[in-house]
JSON list of C-alpha atoms in Angstrom, two decimals:
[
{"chain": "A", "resi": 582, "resn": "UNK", "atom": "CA", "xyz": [108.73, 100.88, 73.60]},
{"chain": "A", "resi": 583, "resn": "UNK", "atom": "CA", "xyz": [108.06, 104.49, 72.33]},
{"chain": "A", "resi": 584, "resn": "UNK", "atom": "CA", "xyz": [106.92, 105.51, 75.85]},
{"chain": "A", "resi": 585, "resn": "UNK", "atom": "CA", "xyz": [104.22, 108.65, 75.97]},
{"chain": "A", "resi": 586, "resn": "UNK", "atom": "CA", "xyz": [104.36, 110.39, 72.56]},
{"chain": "A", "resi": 587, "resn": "UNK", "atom": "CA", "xyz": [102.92, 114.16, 72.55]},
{"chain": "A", "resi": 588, "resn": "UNK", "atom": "CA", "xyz": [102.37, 116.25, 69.68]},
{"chain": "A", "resi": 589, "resn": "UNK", "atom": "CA", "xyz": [103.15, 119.15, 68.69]},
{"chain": "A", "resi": 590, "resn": "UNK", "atom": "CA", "xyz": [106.15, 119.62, 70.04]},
{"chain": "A", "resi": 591, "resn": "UNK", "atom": "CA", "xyz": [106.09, 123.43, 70.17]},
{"chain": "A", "resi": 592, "resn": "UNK", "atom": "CA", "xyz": [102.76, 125.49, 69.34]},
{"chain": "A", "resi": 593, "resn": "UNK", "atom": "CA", "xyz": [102.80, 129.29, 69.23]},
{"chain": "A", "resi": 594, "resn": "UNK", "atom": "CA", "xyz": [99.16, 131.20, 68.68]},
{"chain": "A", "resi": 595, "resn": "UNK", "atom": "CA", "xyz": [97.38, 134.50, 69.13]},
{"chain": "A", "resi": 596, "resn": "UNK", "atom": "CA", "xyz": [95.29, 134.78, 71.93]},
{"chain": "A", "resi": 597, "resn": "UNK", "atom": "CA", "xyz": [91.82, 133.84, 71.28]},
{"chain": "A", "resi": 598, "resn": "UNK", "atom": "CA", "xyz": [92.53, 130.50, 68.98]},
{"chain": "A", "resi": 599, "resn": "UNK", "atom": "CA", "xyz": [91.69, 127.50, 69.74]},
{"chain": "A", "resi": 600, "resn": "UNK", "atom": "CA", "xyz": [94.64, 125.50, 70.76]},
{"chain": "A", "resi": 601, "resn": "UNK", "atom": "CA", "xyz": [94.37, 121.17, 71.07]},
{"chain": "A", "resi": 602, "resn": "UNK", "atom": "CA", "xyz": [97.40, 119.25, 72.21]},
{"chain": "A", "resi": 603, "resn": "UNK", "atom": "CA", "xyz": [97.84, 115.56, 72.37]},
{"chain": "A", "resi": 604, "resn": "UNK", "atom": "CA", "xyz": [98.64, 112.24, 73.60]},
{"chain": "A", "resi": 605, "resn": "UNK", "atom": "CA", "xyz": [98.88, 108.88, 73.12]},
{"chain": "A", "resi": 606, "resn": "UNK", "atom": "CA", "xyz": [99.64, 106.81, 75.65]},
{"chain": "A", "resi": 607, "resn": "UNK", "atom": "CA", "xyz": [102.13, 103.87, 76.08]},
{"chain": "A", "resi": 608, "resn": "UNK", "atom": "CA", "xyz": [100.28, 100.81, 75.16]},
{"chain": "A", "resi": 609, "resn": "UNK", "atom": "CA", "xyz": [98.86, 98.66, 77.76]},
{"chain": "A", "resi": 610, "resn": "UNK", "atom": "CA", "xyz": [98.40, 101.58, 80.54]},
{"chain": "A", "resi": 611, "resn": "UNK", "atom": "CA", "xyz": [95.31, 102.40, 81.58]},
{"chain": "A", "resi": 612, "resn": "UNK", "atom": "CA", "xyz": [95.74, 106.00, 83.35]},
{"chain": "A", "resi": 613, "resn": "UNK", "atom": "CA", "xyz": [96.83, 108.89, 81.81]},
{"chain": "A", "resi": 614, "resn": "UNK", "atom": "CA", "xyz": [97.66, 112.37, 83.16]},
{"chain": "A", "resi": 615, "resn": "UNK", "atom": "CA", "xyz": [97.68, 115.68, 81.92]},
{"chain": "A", "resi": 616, "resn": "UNK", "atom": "CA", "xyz": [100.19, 118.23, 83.72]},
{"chain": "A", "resi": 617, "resn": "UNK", "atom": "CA", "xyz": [101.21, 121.65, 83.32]},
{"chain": "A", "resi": 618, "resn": "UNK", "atom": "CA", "xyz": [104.75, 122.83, 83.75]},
{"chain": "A", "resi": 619, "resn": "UNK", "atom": "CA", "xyz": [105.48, 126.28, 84.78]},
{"chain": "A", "resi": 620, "resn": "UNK", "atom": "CA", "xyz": [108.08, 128.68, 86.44]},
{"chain": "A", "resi": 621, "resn": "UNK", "atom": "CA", "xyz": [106.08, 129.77, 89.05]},
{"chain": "A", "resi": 622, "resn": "UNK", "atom": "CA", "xyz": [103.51, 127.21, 89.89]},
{"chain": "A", "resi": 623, "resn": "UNK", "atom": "CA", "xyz": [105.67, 123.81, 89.03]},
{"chain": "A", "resi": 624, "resn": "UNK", "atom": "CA", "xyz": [104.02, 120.88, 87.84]},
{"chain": "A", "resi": 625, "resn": "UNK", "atom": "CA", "xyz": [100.39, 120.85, 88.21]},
{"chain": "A", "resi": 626, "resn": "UNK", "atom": "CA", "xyz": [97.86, 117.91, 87.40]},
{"chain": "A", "resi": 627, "resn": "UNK", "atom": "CA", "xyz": [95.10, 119.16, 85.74]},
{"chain": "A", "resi": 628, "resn": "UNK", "atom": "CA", "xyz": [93.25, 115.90, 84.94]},
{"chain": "A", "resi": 629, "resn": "UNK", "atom": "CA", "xyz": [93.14, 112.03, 85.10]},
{"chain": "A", "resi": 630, "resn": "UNK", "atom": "CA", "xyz": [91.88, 108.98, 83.40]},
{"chain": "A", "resi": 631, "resn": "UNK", "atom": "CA", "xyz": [91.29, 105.92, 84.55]},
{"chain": "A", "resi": 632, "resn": "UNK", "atom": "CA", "xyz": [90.43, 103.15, 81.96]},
{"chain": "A", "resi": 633, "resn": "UNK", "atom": "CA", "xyz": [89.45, 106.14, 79.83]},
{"chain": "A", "resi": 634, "resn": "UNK", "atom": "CA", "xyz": [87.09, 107.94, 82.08]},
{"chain": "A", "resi": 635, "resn": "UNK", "atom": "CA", "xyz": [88.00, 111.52, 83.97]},
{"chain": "A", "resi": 636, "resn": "UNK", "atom": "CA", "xyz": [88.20, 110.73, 87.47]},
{"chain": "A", "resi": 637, "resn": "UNK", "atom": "CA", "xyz": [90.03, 113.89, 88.83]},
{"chain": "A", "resi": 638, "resn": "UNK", "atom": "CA", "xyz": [89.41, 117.32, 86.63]},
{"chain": "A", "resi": 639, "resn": "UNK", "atom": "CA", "xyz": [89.86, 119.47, 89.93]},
{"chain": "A", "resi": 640, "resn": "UNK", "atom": "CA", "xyz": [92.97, 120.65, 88.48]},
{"chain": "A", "resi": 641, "resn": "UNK", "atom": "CA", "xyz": [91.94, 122.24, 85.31]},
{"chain": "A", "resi": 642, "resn": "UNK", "atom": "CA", "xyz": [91.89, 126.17, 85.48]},
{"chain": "A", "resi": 643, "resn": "UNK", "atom": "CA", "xyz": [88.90, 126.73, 83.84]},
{"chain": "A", "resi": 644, "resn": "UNK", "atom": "CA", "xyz": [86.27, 125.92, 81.01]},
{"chain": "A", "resi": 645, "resn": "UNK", "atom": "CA", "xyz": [88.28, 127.13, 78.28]},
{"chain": "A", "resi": 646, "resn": "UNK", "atom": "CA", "xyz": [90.30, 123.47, 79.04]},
{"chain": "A", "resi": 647, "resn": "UNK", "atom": "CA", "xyz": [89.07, 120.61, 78.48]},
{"chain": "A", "resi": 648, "resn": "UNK", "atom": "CA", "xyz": [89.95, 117.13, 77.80]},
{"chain": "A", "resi": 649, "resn": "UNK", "atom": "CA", "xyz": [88.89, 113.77, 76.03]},
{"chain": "A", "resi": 650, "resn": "UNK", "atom": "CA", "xyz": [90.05, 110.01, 76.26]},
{"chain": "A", "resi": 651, "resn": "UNK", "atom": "CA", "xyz": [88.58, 108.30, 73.55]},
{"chain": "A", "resi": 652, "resn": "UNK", "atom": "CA", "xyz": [89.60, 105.24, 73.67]},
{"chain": "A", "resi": 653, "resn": "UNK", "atom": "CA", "xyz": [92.55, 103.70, 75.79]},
{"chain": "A", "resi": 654, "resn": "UNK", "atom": "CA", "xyz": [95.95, 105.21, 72.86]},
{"chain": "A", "resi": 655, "resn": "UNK", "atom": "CA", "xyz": [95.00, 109.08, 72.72]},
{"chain": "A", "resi": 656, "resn": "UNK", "atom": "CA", "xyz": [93.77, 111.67, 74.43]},
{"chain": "A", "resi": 657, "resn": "UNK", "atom": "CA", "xyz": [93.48, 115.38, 73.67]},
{"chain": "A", "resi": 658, "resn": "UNK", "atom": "CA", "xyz": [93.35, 118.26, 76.04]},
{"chain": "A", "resi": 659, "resn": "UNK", "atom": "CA", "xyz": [92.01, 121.60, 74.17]},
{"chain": "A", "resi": 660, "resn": "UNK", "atom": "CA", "xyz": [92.35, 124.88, 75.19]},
{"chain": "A", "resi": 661, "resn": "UNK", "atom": "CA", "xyz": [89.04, 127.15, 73.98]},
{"chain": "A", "resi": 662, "resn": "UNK", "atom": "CA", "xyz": [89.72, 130.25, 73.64]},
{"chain": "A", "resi": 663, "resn": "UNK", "atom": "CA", "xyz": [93.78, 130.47, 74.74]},
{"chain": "A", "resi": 664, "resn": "UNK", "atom": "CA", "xyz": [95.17, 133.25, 76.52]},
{"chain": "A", "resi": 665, "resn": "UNK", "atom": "CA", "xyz": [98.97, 134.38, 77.38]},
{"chain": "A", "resi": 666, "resn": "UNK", "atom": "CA", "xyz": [99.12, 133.35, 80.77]},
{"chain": "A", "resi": 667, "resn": "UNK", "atom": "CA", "xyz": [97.93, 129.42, 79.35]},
{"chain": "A", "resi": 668, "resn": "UNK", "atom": "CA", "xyz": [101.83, 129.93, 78.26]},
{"chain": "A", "resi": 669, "resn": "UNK", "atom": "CA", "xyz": [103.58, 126.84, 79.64]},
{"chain": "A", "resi": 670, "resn": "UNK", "atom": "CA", "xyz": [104.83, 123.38, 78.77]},
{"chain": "A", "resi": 671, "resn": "UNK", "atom": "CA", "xyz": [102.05, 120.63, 78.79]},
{"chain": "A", "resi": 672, "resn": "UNK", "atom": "CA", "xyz": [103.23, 117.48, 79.85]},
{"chain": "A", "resi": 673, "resn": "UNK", "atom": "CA", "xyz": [101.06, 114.05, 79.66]},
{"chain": "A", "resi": 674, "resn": "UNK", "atom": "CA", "xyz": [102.03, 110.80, 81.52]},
{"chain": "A", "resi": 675, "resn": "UNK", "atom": "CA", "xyz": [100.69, 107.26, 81.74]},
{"chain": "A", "resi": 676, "resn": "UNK", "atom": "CA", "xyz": [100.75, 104.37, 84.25]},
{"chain": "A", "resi": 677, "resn": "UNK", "atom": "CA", "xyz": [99.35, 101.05, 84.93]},
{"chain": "A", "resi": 678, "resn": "UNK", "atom": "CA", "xyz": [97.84, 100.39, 88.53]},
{"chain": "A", "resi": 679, "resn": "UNK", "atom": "CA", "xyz": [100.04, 101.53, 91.11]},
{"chain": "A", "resi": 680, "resn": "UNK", "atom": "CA", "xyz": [103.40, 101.73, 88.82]},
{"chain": "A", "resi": 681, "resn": "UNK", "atom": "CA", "xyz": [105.37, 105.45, 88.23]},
{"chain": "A", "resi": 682, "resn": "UNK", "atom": "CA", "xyz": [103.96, 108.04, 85.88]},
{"chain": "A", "resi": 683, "resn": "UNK", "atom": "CA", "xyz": [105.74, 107.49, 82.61]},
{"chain": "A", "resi": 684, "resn": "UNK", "atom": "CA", "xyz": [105.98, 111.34, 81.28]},
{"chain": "A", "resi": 685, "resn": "UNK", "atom": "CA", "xyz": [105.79, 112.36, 77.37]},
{"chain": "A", "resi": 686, "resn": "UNK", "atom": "CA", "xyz": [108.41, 115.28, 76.19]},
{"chain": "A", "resi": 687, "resn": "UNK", "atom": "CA", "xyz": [106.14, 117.72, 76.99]},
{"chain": "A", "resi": 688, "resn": "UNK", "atom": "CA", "xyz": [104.34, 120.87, 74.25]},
{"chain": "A", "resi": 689, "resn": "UNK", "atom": "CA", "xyz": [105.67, 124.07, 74.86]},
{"chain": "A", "resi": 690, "resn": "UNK", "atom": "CA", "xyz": [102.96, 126.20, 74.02]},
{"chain": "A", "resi": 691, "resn": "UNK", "atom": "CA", "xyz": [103.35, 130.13, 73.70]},
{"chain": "A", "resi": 692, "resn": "UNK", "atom": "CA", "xyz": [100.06, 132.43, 73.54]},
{"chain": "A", "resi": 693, "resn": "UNK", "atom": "CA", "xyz": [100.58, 136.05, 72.44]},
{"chain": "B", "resi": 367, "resn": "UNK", "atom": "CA", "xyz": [114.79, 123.60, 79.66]},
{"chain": "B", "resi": 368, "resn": "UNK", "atom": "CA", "xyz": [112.00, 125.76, 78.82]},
{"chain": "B", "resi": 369, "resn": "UNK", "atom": "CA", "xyz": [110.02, 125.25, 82.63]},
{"chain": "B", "resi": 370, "resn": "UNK", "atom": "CA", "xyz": [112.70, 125.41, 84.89]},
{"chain": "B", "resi": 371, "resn": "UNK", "atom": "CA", "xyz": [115.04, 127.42, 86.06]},
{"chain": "B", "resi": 372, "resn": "UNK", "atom": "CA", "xyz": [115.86, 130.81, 87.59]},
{"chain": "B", "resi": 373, "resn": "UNK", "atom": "CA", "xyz": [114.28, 130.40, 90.97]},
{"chain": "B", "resi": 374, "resn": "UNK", "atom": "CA", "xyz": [115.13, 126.82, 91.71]},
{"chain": "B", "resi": 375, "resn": "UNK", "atom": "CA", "xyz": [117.53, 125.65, 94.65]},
{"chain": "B", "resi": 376, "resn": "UNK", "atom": "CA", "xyz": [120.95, 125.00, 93.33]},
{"chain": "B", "resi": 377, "resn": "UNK", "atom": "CA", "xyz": [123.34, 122.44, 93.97]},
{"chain": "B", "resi": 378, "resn": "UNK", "atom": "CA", "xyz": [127.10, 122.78, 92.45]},
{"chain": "B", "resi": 379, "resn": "UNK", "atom": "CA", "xyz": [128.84, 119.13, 92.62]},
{"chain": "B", "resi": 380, "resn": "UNK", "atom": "CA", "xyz": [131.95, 118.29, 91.40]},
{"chain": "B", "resi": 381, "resn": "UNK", "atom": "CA", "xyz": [132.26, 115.61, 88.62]},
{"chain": "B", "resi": 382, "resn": "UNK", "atom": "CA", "xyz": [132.69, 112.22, 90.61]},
{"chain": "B", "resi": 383, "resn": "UNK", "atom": "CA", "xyz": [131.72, 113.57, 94.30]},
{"chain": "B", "resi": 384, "resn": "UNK", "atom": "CA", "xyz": [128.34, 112.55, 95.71]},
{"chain": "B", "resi": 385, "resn": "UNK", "atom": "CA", "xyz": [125.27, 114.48, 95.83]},
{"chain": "B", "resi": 386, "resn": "UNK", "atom": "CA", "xyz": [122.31, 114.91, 98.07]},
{"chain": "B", "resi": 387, "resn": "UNK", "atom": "CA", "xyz": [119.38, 116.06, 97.44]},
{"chain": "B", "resi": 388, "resn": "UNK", "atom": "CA", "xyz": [116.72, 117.07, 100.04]},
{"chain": "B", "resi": 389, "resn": "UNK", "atom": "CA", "xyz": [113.18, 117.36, 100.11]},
{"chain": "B", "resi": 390, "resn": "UNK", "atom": "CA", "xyz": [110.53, 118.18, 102.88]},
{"chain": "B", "resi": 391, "resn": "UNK", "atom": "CA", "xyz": [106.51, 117.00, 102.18]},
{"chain": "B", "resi": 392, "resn": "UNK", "atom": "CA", "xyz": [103.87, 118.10, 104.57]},
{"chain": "B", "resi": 393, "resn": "UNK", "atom": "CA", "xyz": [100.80, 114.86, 104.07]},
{"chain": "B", "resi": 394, "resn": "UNK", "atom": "CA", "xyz": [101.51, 112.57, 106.69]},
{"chain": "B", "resi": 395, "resn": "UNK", "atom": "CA", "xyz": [99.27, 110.30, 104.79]},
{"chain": "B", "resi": 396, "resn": "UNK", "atom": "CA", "xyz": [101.61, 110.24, 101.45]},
{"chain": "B", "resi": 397, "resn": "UNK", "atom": "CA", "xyz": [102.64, 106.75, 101.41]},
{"chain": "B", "resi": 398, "resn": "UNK", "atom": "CA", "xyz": [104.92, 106.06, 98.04]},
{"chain": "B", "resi": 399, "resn": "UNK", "atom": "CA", "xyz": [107.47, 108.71, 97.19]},
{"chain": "B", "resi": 400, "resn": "UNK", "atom": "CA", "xyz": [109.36, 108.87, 93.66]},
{"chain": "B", "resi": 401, "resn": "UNK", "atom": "CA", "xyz": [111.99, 110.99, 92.71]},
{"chain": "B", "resi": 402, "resn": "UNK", "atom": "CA", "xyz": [112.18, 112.12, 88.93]},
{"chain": "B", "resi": 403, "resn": "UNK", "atom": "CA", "xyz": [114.81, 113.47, 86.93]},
{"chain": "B", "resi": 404, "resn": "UNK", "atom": "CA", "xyz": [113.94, 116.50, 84.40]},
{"chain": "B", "resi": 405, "resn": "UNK", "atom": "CA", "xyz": [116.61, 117.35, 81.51]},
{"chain": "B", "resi": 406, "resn": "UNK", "atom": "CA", "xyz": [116.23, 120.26, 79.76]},
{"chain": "B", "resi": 407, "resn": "UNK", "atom": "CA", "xyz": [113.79, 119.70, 76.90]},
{"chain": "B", "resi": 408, "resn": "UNK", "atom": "CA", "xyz": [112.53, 116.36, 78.38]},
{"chain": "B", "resi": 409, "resn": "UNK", "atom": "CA", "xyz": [109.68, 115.17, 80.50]},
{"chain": "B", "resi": 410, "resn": "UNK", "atom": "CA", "xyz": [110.18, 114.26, 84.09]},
{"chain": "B", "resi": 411, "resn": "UNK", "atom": "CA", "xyz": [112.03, 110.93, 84.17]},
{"chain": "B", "resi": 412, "resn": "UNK", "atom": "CA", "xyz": [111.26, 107.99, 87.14]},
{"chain": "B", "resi": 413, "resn": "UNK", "atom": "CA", "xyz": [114.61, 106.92, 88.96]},
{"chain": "B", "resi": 414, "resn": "UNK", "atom": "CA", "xyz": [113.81, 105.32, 92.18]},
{"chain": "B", "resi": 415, "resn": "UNK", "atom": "CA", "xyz": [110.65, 105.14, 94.17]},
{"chain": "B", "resi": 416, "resn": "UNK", "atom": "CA", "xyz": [110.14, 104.11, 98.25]},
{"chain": "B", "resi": 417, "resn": "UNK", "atom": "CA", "xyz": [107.02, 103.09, 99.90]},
{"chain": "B", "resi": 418, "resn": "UNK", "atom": "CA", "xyz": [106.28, 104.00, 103.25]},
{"chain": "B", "resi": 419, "resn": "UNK", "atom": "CA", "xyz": [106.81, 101.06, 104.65]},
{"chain": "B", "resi": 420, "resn": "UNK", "atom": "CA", "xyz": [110.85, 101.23, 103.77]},
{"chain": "B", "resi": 421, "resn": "UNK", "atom": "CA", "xyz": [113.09, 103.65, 105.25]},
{"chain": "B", "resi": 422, "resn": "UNK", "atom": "CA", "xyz": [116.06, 103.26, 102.26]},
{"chain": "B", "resi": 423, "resn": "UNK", "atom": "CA", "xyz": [116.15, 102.01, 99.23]},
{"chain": "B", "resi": 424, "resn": "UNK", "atom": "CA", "xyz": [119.07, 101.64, 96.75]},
{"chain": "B", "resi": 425, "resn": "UNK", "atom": "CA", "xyz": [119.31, 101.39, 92.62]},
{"chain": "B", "resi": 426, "resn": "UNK", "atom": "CA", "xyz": [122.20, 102.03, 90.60]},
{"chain": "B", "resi": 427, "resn": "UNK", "atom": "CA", "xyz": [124.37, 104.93, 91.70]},
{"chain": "B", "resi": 428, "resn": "UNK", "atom": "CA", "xyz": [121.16, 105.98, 93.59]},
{"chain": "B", "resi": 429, "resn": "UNK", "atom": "CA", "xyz": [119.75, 105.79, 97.43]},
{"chain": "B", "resi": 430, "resn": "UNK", "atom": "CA", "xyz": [116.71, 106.83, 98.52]},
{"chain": "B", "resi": 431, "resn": "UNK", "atom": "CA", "xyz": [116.18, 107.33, 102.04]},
{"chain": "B", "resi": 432, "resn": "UNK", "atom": "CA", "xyz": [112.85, 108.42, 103.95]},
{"chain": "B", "resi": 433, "resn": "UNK", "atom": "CA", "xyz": [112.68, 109.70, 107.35]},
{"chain": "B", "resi": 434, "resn": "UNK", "atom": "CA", "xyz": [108.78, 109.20, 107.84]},
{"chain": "B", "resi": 435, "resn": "UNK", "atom": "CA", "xyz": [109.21, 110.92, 111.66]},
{"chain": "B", "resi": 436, "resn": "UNK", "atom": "CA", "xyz": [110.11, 114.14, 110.20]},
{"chain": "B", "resi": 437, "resn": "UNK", "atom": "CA", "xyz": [108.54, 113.83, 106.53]},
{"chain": "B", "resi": 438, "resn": "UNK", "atom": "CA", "xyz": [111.85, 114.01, 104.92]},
{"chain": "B", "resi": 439, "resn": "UNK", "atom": "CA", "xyz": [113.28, 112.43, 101.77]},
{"chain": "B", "resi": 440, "resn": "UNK", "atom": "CA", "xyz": [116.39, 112.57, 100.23]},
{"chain": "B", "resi": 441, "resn": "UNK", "atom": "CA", "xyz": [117.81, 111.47, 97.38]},
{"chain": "B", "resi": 442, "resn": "UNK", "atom": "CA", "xyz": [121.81, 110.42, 97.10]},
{"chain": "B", "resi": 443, "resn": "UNK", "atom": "CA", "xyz": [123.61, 110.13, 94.04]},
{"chain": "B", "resi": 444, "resn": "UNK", "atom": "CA", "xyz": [126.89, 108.53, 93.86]},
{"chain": "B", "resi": 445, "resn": "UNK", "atom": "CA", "xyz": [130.13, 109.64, 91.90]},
{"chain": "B", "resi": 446, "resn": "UNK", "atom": "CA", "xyz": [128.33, 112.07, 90.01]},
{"chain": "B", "resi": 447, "resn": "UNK", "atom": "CA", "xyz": [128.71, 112.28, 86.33]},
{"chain": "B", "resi": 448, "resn": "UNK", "atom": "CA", "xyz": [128.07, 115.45, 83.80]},
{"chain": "B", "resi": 449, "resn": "UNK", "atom": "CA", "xyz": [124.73, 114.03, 82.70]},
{"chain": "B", "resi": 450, "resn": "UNK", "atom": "CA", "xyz": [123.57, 113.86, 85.97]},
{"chain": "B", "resi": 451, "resn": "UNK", "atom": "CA", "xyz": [122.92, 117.49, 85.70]},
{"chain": "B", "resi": 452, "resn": "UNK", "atom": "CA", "xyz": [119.22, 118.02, 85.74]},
{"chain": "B", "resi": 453, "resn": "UNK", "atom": "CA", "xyz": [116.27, 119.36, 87.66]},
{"chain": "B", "resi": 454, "resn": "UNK", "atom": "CA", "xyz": [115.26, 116.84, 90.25]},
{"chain": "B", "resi": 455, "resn": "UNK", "atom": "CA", "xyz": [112.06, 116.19, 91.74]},
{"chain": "B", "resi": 456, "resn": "UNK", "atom": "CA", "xyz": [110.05, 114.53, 94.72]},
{"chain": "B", "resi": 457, "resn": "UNK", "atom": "CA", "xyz": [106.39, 113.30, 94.35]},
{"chain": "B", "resi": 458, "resn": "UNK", "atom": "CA", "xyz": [104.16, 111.87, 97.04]},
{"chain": "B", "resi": 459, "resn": "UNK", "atom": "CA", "xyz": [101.23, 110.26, 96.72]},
{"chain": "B", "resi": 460, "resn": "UNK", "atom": "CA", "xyz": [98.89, 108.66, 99.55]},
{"chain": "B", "resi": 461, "resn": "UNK", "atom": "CA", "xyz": [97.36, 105.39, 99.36]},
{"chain": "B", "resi": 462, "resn": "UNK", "atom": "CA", "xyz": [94.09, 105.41, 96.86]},
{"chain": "B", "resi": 463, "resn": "UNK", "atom": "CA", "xyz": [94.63, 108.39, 95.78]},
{"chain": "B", "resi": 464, "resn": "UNK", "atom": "CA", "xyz": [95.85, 108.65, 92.35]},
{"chain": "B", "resi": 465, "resn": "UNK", "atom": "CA", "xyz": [97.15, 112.59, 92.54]},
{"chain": "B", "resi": 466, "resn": "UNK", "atom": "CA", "xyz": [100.86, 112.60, 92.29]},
{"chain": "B", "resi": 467, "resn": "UNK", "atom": "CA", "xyz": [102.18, 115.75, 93.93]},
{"chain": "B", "resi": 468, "resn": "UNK", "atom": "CA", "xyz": [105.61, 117.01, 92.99]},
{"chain": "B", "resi": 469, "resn": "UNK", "atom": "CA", "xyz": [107.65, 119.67, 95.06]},
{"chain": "B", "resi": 470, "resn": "UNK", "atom": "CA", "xyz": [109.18, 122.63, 93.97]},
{"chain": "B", "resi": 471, "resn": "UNK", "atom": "CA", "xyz": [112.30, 120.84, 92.13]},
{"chain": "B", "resi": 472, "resn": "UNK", "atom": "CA", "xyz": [116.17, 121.16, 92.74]},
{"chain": "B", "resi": 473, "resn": "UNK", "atom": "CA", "xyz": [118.82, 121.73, 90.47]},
{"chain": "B", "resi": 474, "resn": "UNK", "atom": "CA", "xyz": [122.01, 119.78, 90.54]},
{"chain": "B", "resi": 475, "resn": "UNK", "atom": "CA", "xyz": [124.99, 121.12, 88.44]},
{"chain": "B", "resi": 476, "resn": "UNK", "atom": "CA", "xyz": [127.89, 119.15, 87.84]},
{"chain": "B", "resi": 477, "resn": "UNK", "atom": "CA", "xyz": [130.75, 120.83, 87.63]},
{"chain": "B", "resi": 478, "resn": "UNK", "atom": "CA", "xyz": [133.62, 118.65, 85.37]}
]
């Protein structure tokens, strides 16, 4: 099993671009998580899929983010336009039903 | 790792003595705890979960224990070993709800 595969790795941009990270999933999960990772504020969930469909988006900061599932192995979350403090590491996770998020290595992204 | 760090709560173990790790959650209602383990680099990593309905549970090397009178959890590592050292974290969750919430984070360092 390849568990939660993100991509890029590392993404460094100028404030103002357009910035798109993503996931895929490990296969047969059907929710899917996008956190945020930061030195001051932790982990914080920004948005979830169930069975492909945002059922939480409480979390993201504002409507420069946004996010897409579609179809059950990928998922993007964009960031439209990016500014420095969007600096942090992304993380996505999946699950199936009740069973423990299953976390990607993360994108460290860096806005200057 | 590249979100962790400075202002996290340290513990120092030496190599083969146990470890403890606390942690404190405030919604009575949270009824399935996890702990996760975050290497530098990585993605948060599942070790051992509890449900409410369990005071202590045991894996490998690992105990969980839950004190649901005082909303405490702790998580006890036995003999540690160098690549124990990580960030650790707790994450509630309450019954329906699909937000995982994860505290603050502890650092263990193992000292060889």
């Amino acid at each position: 099993d390849a568990g939660v595969i993100q991509s890029p790795r590392h993404e460094v941009t100028e404030m103002g671009q357009e910035v798109t990270l993503r996931c895929k999933p490990i296969s047969g999960h059907n929710s899917l998580f996008w956190y945020r990772q930061t030195m001051m504020r932790g982990l914080e969930l920004l948005i979830y899929f169930n069975n492909n469909v945002p059922i939480d988006d409480s979390g993201m900061p504002e409507d420069r983010f946004s996010a897409k599932m579609p179809n059950a192995s990928f998922s993007t979350l964009k960031i439209q336009p990016s500014e420095p403090r969007d600096s942090a590491v992304y993380f996505c996770a999946s699950s199936l039903r009740d069973s423990p998020l299953h976390f990607g290595n993360g994108t460290r992204l860096t806005v200057t | 790792g590249e979100s962790v760090g400075l202002h996290l709560p340290t513990l120092s173990v030496q190599e083969g003595d146990n470890s403890i790790i606390n942690c404190a959650y405030s919604n009575s209602a949270s009824d399935y705890f996890i702990w996760y383990k975050q290497e530098s680099g990585k993605g948060p990593q599942f070790i051992i979960d509890i449900r409410s309905n369990m005071d202590k549970r045991q894996g490998q090397r690992v105990t969980v224990l839950l004190n649901k009178t005082v909303k405490h959890l702790s998580l006890q590592i036995a003999a540690t070993q160098p690549g124990d050292s990580a960030v650790y974290f707790c994450a509630e969750i309450a019954y329906g709800n699909n937000r995982l919430a994860f505290g603050k984070g502890n650092q263990v360092v193992v000292i060889p």
